CSV table of C-alpha atoms in Angstrom, one decimal:
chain,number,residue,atom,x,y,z
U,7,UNK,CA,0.0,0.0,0.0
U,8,UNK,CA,2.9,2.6,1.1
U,9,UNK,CA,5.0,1.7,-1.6
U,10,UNK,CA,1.7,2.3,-3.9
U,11,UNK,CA,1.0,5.2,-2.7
U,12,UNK,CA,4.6,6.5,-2.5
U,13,UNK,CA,4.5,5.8,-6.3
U,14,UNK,CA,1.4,7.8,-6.8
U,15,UNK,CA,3.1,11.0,-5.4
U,16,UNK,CA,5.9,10.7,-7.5
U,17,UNK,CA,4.3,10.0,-10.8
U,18,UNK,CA,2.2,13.2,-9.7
U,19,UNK,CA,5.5,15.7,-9.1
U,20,UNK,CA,6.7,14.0,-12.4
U,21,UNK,CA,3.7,15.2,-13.9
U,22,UNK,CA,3.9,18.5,-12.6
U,23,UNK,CA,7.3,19.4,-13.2
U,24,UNK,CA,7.7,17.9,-17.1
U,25,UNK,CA,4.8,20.4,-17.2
U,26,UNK,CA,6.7,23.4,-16.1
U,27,UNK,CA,10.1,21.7,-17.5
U,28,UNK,CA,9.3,21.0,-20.8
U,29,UNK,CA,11.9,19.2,-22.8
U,30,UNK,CA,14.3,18.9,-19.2
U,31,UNK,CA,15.5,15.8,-18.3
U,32,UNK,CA,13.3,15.0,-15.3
U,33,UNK,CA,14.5,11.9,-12.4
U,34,UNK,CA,12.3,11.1,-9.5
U,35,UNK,CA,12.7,8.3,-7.0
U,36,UNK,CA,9.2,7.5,-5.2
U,37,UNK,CA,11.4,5.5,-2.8
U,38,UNK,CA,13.7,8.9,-2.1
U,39,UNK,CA,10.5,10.9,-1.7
U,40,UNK,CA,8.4,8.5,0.5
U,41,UNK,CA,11.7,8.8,3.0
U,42,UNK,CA,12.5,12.7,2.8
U,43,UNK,CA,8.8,13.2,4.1
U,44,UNK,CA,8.7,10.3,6.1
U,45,UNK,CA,12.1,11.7,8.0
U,46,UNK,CA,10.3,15.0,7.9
U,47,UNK,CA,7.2,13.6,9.6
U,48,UNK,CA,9.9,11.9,12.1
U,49,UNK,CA,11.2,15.0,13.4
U,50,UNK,CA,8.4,17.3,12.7
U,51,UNK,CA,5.5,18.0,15.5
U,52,UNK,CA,2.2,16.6,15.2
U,53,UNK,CA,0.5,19.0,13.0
U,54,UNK,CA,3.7,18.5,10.7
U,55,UNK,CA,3.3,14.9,10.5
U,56,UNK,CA,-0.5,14.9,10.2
U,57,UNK,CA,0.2,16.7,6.8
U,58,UNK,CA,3.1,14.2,5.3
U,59,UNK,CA,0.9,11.7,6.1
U,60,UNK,CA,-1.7,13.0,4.3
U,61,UNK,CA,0.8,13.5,1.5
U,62,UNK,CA,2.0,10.4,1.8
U,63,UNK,CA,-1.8,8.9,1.6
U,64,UNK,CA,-1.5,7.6,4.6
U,65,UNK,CA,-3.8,9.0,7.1
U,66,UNK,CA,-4.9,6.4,8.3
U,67,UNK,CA,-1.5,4.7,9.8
U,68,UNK,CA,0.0,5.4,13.4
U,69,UNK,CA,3.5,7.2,13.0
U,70,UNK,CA,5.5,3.9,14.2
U,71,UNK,CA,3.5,2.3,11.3
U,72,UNK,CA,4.3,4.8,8.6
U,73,UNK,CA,8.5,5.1,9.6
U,74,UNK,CA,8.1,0.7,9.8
U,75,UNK,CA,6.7,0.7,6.3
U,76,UNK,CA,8.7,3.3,5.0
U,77,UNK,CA,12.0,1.7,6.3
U,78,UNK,CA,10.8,-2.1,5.2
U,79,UNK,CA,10.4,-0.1,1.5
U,80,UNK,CA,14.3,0.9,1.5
U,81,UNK,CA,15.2,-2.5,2.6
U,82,UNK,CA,13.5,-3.8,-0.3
U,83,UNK,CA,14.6,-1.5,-2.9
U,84,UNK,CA,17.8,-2.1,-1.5
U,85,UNK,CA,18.3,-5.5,-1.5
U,86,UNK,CA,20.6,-7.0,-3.8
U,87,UNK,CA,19.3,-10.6,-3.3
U,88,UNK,CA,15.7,-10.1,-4.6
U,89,UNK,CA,16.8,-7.6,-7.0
U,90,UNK,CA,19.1,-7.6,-10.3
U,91,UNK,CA,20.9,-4.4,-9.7
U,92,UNK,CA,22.6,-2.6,-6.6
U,93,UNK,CA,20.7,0.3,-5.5
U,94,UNK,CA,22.7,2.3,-2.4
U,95,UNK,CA,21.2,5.1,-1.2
U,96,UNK,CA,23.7,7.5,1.3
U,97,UNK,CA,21.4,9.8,3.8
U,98,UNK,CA,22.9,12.5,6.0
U,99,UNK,CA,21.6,15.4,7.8
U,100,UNK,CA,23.1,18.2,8.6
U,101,UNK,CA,23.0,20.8,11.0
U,102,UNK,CA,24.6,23.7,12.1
U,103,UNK,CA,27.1,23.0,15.0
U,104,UNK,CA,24.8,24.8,17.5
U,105,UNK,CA,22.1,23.1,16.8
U,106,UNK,CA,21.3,20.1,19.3
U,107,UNK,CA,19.4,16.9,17.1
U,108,UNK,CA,16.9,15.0,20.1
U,109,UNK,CA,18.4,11.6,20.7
U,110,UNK,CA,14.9,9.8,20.2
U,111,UNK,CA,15.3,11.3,16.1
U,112,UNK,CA,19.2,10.2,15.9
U,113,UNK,CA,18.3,6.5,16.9
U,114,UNK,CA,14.5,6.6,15.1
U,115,UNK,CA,16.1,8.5,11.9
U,116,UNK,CA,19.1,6.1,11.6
U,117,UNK,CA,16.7,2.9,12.8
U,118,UNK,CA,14.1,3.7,10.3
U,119,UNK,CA,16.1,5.5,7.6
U,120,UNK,CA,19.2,4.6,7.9
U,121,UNK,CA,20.5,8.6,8.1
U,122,UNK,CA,23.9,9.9,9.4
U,123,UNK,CA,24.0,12.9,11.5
U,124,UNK,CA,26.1,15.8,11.0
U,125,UNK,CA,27.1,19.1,12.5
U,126,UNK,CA,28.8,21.8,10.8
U,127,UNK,CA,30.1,25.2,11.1
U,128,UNK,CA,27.6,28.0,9.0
């Protein structure tokens, strides 16, 4: 159903931006999408992930649910064994050095989507 839904989304940016693009070369990963809002609903406050979810089509899902689903669709993608091709996707956040990340998001955002956390100097 995510992995559905998260395709849906994508075909509909596609759509949207051959539109304004034209003749551009246009490449969008429904898997990369589905994660950059799911990590957004992750560390974003209720209200925040109420709307990604709706996004996302998935209303109806408890957030553990949603970051589960999400995470078992990069696993899959990502798995050379059930797949004929080697697909490694490489997540870091950053933040400036100030800036102090809440340990339940480190261990939920690496756990879930496998992302690296890093602090620099802007």
């Amino acid at each position: 159903m995510l992995a559905d839904k998260s395709a849906n989304l994508a075909f509909s940016l596609y759509n949207k931006m051959a539109k304004e693009k034209g003749a551009e070369n246009i490449l969008i990963s429904p898997v990369v999408v589905a994660s950059s809002l799911g990590m957004v609903a992750l560390g974003g406050k209720s209200s925040t992930a109420s709307q990604v979810k709706k996004v996302l089509g998935a209303d109806n899902l408890k957030d553990e649910h949603l970051h589960a689903g999400l995470s078992e669709l990069l696993s899959d993608v990502s798995d050379t064994k059930t797949r004929n091709t080697t697909w490694k996707i490489n997540n870091r956040l950053y933040g400036s050095s100030s800036v102090l990340f809440a340990d339940d998001f480190v261990k939920n955002s690496k756990k879930h989507y496998n992302y690296d956390h890093s602090k620099i100097n802007i």
